[in-house]
Amino acid sequence: GGSSGGSAASVAAHIVAGATGTDTGGSIRQPASFTGIVGIKPTYGRCSRWGIVAFASSLDQAGPIARTTRDAAILMRSMAGHDPKDTTSVDIAVPDYEAAIGKSVKGMKIGIPKEYRLDGMPAEIEKLWSEGAQWLKAAGAELVEVSLPHTKYALPAYYIVAPAEASSNLARYDGVRYGLRDPGKNIIEMYENTRADGFGDEVRRRVLIGTYVLSAGYYDASYLRAQKVRTLIKKDFEDCFAKGVNAILTPATPSAAFGIGEKGGADPVEMYLNDIFTVTVNMAGLPGIAVPAGKDSQGLPLGLQLIGRPFDEETLFSLGEVIEQAAGRFTAPKWW
């Protein structure tokens, strides 16, 4: 489900009690959703990214993955805070996230965005979303329909901004200073051989896309335009929160986990579409949590996502706990 799939799988399989992950467009929330556990992408700047291999620096955010909302809150308390080694790290006080678990959500306004109702969305995802909304309503929250009109542009804008930053960030892995080095008859050939060997197909594809959109003649038409769209996406959320909405409820993924090699073989865009519900959160720098909420017809876990105001992860933990208590838990039984 994303680059933190290993972290999520090890937590779900009871190999570890919790793990750190990184989320650029959903790589904490999607694997958590697929494995029936909790993953939170904190607000941009809330947790230090120092020591993490940079993918897209304006989108990347570290966060915890755990089997319960409470465990995620405990981990988050330890991870959050200012780090002088990370220039994007924000210096504001870290609340006691665990204290938010079990807090009343009575009177909170929960936005249901109409733009997230996609054509061809599986009926079980629609049903799960509706159930989640009813659980929050039963706990005293108020449901309101909201509009995030620029959502439809989020995926194409993301797949311009993220690869552009990736091509710039990954330029440093040239085989001279780090890791793998393939020989060549001259320095240029050595660079080319090393980077071809050291990066997988998808990484190479993103580096190529990113280099292309940053090139002369395409920068204004692609990258600059995508950044303007990003500003509009962020404003959509700001407008919702200005109307008193405390959090927004959406599905976490458009399907349950799919088989290895099942998607994106001939058409990588098929795989990219899986990010449809998660990328807006990174584009806007907001916190988002994925909480297990049910199973599909094959018994595979499905998750719901809650999107919060900047630096208001506490509300997400309170609301996430309501869903977790109503839905129950879905982690695999111990297998050893």
Coordinates of C-alpha atoms in Angstrom, one line a residue:
G1 CA 0.0 0.0 0.0
G2 CA 3.0 2.4 0.0
S3 CA 6.5 2.9 1.0
S4 CA 5.8 2.1 4.7
G5 CA 4.1 -1.2 3.8
G6 CA 6.8 -3.1 5.7
S7 CA 6.2 -1.1 8.9
A8 CA 2.4 -1.7 8.6
A9 CA 2.8 -5.5 7.9
S10 CA 5.2 -6.0 10.8
V11 CA 2.8 -4.2 13.2
A12 CA -0.3 -6.1 11.9
A13 CA 1.6 -9.4 12.1
H14 CA 2.5 -8.7 15.8
I15 CA 6.2 -8.7 15.0
V16 CA 6.5 -5.3 16.7
A17 CA 4.1 -3.2 18.8
G18 CA 4.4 -0.1 16.7
A19 CA 6.5 1.4 13.9
T20 CA 7.5 4.6 12.3
G21 CA 6.4 5.3 8.7
T22 CA 6.7 8.1 6.2
D23 CA 3.8 9.5 4.2
T24 CA 4.2 11.6 1.0
G25 CA 0.9 10.8 -0.6
G26 CA -0.6 8.1 1.6
S27 CA 2.3 5.8 2.5
I28 CA 1.4 5.6 6.2
R29 CA -2.4 5.6 5.8
Q30 CA -2.8 3.2 2.9
P31 CA -0.7 0.3 4.3
A32 CA -2.4 0.8 7.7
S33 CA -5.9 0.7 6.0
F34 CA -4.9 -2.5 4.1
T35 CA -3.7 -4.3 7.2
G36 CA -6.5 -3.3 9.6
I37 CA -4.4 -1.1 11.9
V38 CA -4.0 2.7 12.7
G39 CA -1.7 5.1 10.9
I40 CA -1.4 8.8 11.2
K41 CA 0.2 11.3 9.0
P42 CA 0.8 14.3 11.2
T43 CA 0.7 17.9 10.2
Y44 CA 3.6 18.9 8.0
G45 CA 6.4 20.0 10.3
R46 CA 5.0 18.2 13.4
C47 CA 7.5 15.3 13.4
S48 CA 11.2 15.6 12.4
R49 CA 12.2 14.2 9.1
W50 CA 15.9 14.2 9.9
G51 CA 17.6 11.0 8.8
I52 CA 14.9 10.0 6.3
V53 CA 15.8 9.7 2.7
A54 CA 14.0 12.6 1.1
F55 CA 11.4 11.8 -1.6
A56 CA 9.3 15.0 -2.0
S57 CA 10.5 17.5 0.6
S58 CA 7.4 19.7 0.7
L59 CA 5.1 16.6 1.1
D60 CA 7.1 14.1 3.2
Q61 CA 6.0 13.6 6.8
A62 CA 7.0 11.0 9.4
G63 CA 4.4 9.5 11.7
P64 CA 3.5 6.4 13.7
I65 CA 1.8 3.1 12.8
A66 CA 0.2 1.0 15.6
R67 CA -2.5 -1.5 16.2
T68 CA -4.8 0.9 18.2
T69 CA -5.5 4.6 18.2
R70 CA -4.2 4.8 21.8
D71 CA -0.9 3.2 20.8
A72 CA -0.6 5.6 17.9
A73 CA -1.2 8.5 20.3
I74 CA 1.5 7.3 22.7
L75 CA 4.0 6.9 19.8
M76 CA 3.1 10.3 18.4
R77 CA 3.8 12.0 21.7
S78 CA 7.4 10.7 21.6
M79 CA 7.9 11.5 17.9
A80 CA 6.4 15.0 17.8
G81 CA 8.4 18.1 18.7
H82 CA 10.9 20.6 17.3
D83 CA 14.2 19.3 15.9
P84 CA 16.8 21.9 15.0
K85 CA 18.3 19.4 12.5
D86 CA 15.1 19.7 10.3
T87 CA 14.4 23.2 9.0
T88 CA 10.7 22.4 8.3
S89 CA 10.2 21.3 12.0
V90 CA 7.8 23.5 13.8
D91 CA 8.6 24.7 17.3
I92 CA 5.3 24.5 19.2
A93 CA 4.3 22.6 22.3
V94 CA 3.5 18.9 22.1
P95 CA 0.2 18.0 23.7
D96 CA -0.6 14.8 25.6
Y97 CA -2.2 13.0 22.7
E98 CA -3.1 10.0 24.8
A99 CA -5.3 12.2 26.9
A100 CA -7.5 12.8 23.8
I101 CA -8.4 9.1 23.7
G102 CA -11.9 8.6 25.0
K103 CA -12.7 12.4 25.1
S104 CA -16.3 13.3 24.1
V105 CA -16.8 14.3 20.5
K106 CA -20.2 15.7 21.3
G107 CA -21.0 18.9 19.3
M108 CA -18.1 18.4 16.8
K109 CA -18.8 19.1 13.2
I110 CA -17.8 16.4 10.8
G111 CA -17.6 17.3 7.1
I112 CA -18.6 14.8 4.5
P113 CA -17.1 15.9 1.1
K114 CA -19.3 15.3 -1.8
E115 CA -16.3 15.2 -4.2
Y116 CA -15.1 12.0 -2.7
R117 CA -18.1 10.1 -4.0
L118 CA -16.4 8.7 -7.1
D119 CA -18.0 7.1 -10.1
G120 CA -17.6 3.4 -9.9
M121 CA -16.6 3.4 -6.2
P122 CA -17.3 -0.1 -4.8
A123 CA -20.6 -0.3 -2.9
E124 CA -18.8 -1.7 0.2
I125 CA -16.6 1.4 0.4
E126 CA -19.7 3.6 0.2
K127 CA -21.4 1.5 2.9
L128 CA -18.4 1.7 5.2
W129 CA -18.2 5.5 4.8
S130 CA -21.8 5.8 5.6
E131 CA -21.5 3.5 8.7
G132 CA -18.5 5.5 10.0
A133 CA -20.5 8.7 9.7
Q134 CA -23.4 7.2 11.7
W135 CA -21.0 6.0 14.4
L136 CA -19.7 9.5 14.8
K137 CA -23.3 10.9 14.8
A138 CA -24.3 8.3 17.5
A139 CA -21.4 9.6 19.6
G140 CA -22.8 13.2 19.4
A141 CA -21.0 14.6 16.4
E142 CA -22.9 16.6 13.8
L143 CA -22.6 15.6 10.1
V144 CA -22.4 18.4 7.5
E145 CA -21.9 18.1 3.7
V146 CA -18.9 20.1 2.6
S147 CA -17.4 20.9 -0.8
L148 CA -13.7 20.5 -1.7
P149 CA -14.0 21.5 -5.4
H150 CA -10.4 21.2 -6.4
T151 CA -10.1 17.6 -5.2
K152 CA -10.4 16.4 -8.9
Y153 CA -7.1 18.1 -9.7
A154 CA -5.2 16.7 -6.7
L155 CA -3.9 13.5 -8.2
P156 CA -2.5 15.0 -11.5
A157 CA -1.0 18.0 -9.5
Y158 CA 0.5 15.6 -7.0
Y159 CA 2.1 13.5 -9.7
I160 CA 3.8 16.6 -11.0
V161 CA 5.0 18.1 -7.7
A162 CA 6.2 14.8 -6.1
P163 CA 8.3 13.5 -9.0
A164 CA 9.8 17.0 -9.6
E165 CA 11.0 17.1 -6.0
A166 CA 12.1 13.4 -6.2
S167 CA 14.2 14.0 -9.3
S168 CA 16.0 16.8 -7.5
N169 CA 16.4 14.9 -4.2
L170 CA 17.5 11.7 -5.7
A171 CA 20.2 13.4 -7.8
R172 CA 22.5 13.1 -4.9
Y173 CA 22.5 9.2 -5.1
D174 CA 25.1 9.0 -7.9
G175 CA 27.3 6.1 -6.7
V176 CA 30.2 8.4 -5.7
R177 CA 29.3 9.1 -2.1
Y178 CA 26.6 6.6 -1.1
G179 CA 26.0 2.9 -1.4
L180 CA 26.1 1.0 -4.6
R181 CA 28.6 1.8 -7.3
D182 CA 28.7 0.2 -10.8
P183 CA 31.9 0.5 -12.8
G184 CA 32.1 2.4 -16.1
K185 CA 34.7 3.3 -18.6
N186 CA 34.4 7.0 -17.5
I187 CA 32.6 9.0 -14.7
I188 CA 29.5 9.6 -16.8
E189 CA 29.0 5.9 -17.6
M190 CA 29.6 5.1 -14.0
Y191 CA 26.8 7.5 -12.9
E192 CA 24.5 6.1 -15.5
N193 CA 25.2 2.4 -14.7
T194 CA 24.9 3.0 -10.9
R195 CA 21.6 4.9 -11.1
A196 CA 20.1 2.4 -13.6
D197 CA 21.0 -0.5 -11.3
G198 CA 20.4 1.2 -8.0
F199 CA 16.8 2.5 -8.6
G200 CA 13.8 0.3 -9.4
D201 CA 11.5 0.8 -12.4
E202 CA 9.0 3.0 -10.5
V203 CA 11.7 5.2 -9.0
R204 CA 13.3 5.7 -12.4
R205 CA 9.9 6.5 -13.9
R206 CA 9.3 9.2 -11.3
V207 CA 12.8 10.7 -11.7
L208 CA 12.2 10.9 -15.5
I209 CA 8.8 12.5 -15.1
G210 CA 10.2 14.9 -12.5
T211 CA 13.2 15.9 -14.7
Y212 CA 10.8 16.4 -17.6
V213 CA 8.4 18.8 -15.8
L214 CA 11.3 20.8 -14.4
S215 CA 12.9 21.2 -17.8
A216 CA 13.0 24.5 -19.7
G217 CA 9.7 25.0 -21.6
Y218 CA 7.7 22.7 -19.3
Y219 CA 8.4 24.3 -15.9
D220 CA 5.7 27.0 -16.2
A221 CA 3.2 24.8 -18.0
S222 CA 3.5 21.9 -15.5
Y223 CA 5.3 22.5 -12.2
L224 CA 4.2 26.1 -11.7
R225 CA 0.6 25.3 -12.6
A226 CA 0.6 22.3 -10.2
Q227 CA 1.8 24.5 -7.4
K228 CA -1.1 26.9 -8.0
V229 CA -3.6 24.1 -7.9
R230 CA -2.0 23.0 -4.7
T231 CA -2.7 26.4 -3.2
L232 CA -6.4 26.1 -4.3
I233 CA -6.6 22.6 -2.7
K234 CA -5.3 24.0 0.6
K235 CA -7.8 26.9 0.4
D236 CA -10.7 24.4 0.0
F237 CA -9.8 22.9 3.3
E238 CA -9.3 26.3 5.0
D239 CA -12.7 27.4 3.9
C240 CA -14.3 24.2 5.4
F241 CA -12.5 24.7 8.7
A242 CA -13.4 28.4 8.8
K243 CA -17.1 27.3 8.7
G244 CA -16.6 25.5 12.0
V245 CA -15.8 22.0 10.7
N246 CA -13.6 20.1 13.1
A247 CA -12.6 17.2 10.9
I248 CA -13.5 15.6 7.5
L249 CA -14.4 12.0 7.1
T250 CA -13.5 10.1 3.9
P251 CA -12.6 6.6 2.8
A252 CA -8.9 5.8 3.2
T253 CA -8.5 3.8 0.0
P254 CA -10.8 3.0 -3.0
S255 CA -10.5 -0.7 -2.4
A256 CA -9.1 -3.4 0.0
A257 CA -5.5 -4.7 -0.5
F258 CA -4.9 -6.1 -4.0
G259 CA -2.6 -9.0 -5.0
I260 CA 1.1 -8.5 -5.7
G261 CA 1.5 -7.5 -9.4
E262 CA -2.3 -7.1 -9.8
K263 CA -2.2 -3.4 -10.5
G264 CA 0.0 -1.1 -12.5
G265 CA 1.8 -3.7 -14.6
A266 CA 1.0 -2.3 -18.0
D267 CA -0.4 1.0 -16.8
P268 CA 1.2 2.7 -13.8
V269 CA -1.7 5.2 -13.6
E270 CA -3.9 2.3 -12.4
M271 CA -1.7 2.1 -9.3
Y272 CA -1.5 5.9 -8.9
L273 CA -5.4 6.1 -8.7
N274 CA -5.1 4.3 -5.4
D275 CA -3.8 7.5 -3.9
I276 CA -7.1 9.4 -4.7
F277 CA -8.3 9.9 -1.1
T278 CA -4.9 10.5 0.5
V279 CA -2.9 12.9 -1.6
T280 CA -5.0 16.0 -0.9
V281 CA -3.9 15.8 2.8
N282 CA -0.2 16.0 1.9
M283 CA -0.8 18.7 -0.7
A284 CA -2.5 20.8 2.0
G285 CA 0.0 19.9 4.8
L286 CA -2.8 18.7 7.0
P287 CA -3.0 15.8 9.5
G288 CA -4.8 12.6 8.5
I289 CA -5.5 9.4 10.3
A290 CA -6.5 6.0 8.9
V291 CA -8.6 3.8 11.3
P292 CA -9.8 0.2 10.7
A293 CA -13.5 0.2 10.1
G294 CA -14.6 -3.1 8.6
K295 CA -13.9 -5.8 6.1
D296 CA -14.8 -6.4 2.5
S297 CA -16.6 -9.4 1.1
Q298 CA -13.4 -11.4 1.0
G299 CA -12.6 -10.6 4.7
L300 CA -9.9 -8.1 3.9
P301 CA -9.6 -5.0 6.1
L302 CA -11.0 -1.6 5.1
G303 CA -10.2 1.8 6.7
L304 CA -11.7 5.2 7.0
Q305 CA -9.7 8.4 7.0
L306 CA -10.2 11.5 9.2
I307 CA -8.6 14.8 8.1
G308 CA -8.0 17.5 10.7
R309 CA -7.1 21.1 11.1
P310 CA -3.4 21.9 11.2
F311 CA -1.7 20.7 14.4
D312 CA -5.0 19.4 15.7
E313 CA -4.1 15.7 15.8
E314 CA -5.8 15.4 19.2
T315 CA -9.3 15.8 17.6
L316 CA -8.3 13.0 15.1
F317 CA -7.3 10.7 18.0
S318 CA -10.6 11.3 19.8
L319 CA -12.7 10.7 16.6
G320 CA -10.6 7.8 15.6
E321 CA -11.2 6.1 18.9
V322 CA -14.9 6.4 18.4
I323 CA -14.7 4.6 15.1
E324 CA -12.3 1.9 16.5
Q325 CA -14.7 1.2 19.4
A326 CA -17.7 1.0 17.1
A327 CA -16.0 -1.1 14.4
G328 CA -13.9 -3.4 16.6
R329 CA -10.4 -4.6 15.6
F330 CA -9.3 -6.5 12.5
T331 CA -5.6 -7.4 13.0
A332 CA -4.5 -10.9 12.1
P333 CA -4.4 -13.5 14.9
K334 CA -0.9 -14.4 16.2
W335 CA 0.7 -16.7 13.6
W336 CA 3.5 -18.2 15.6

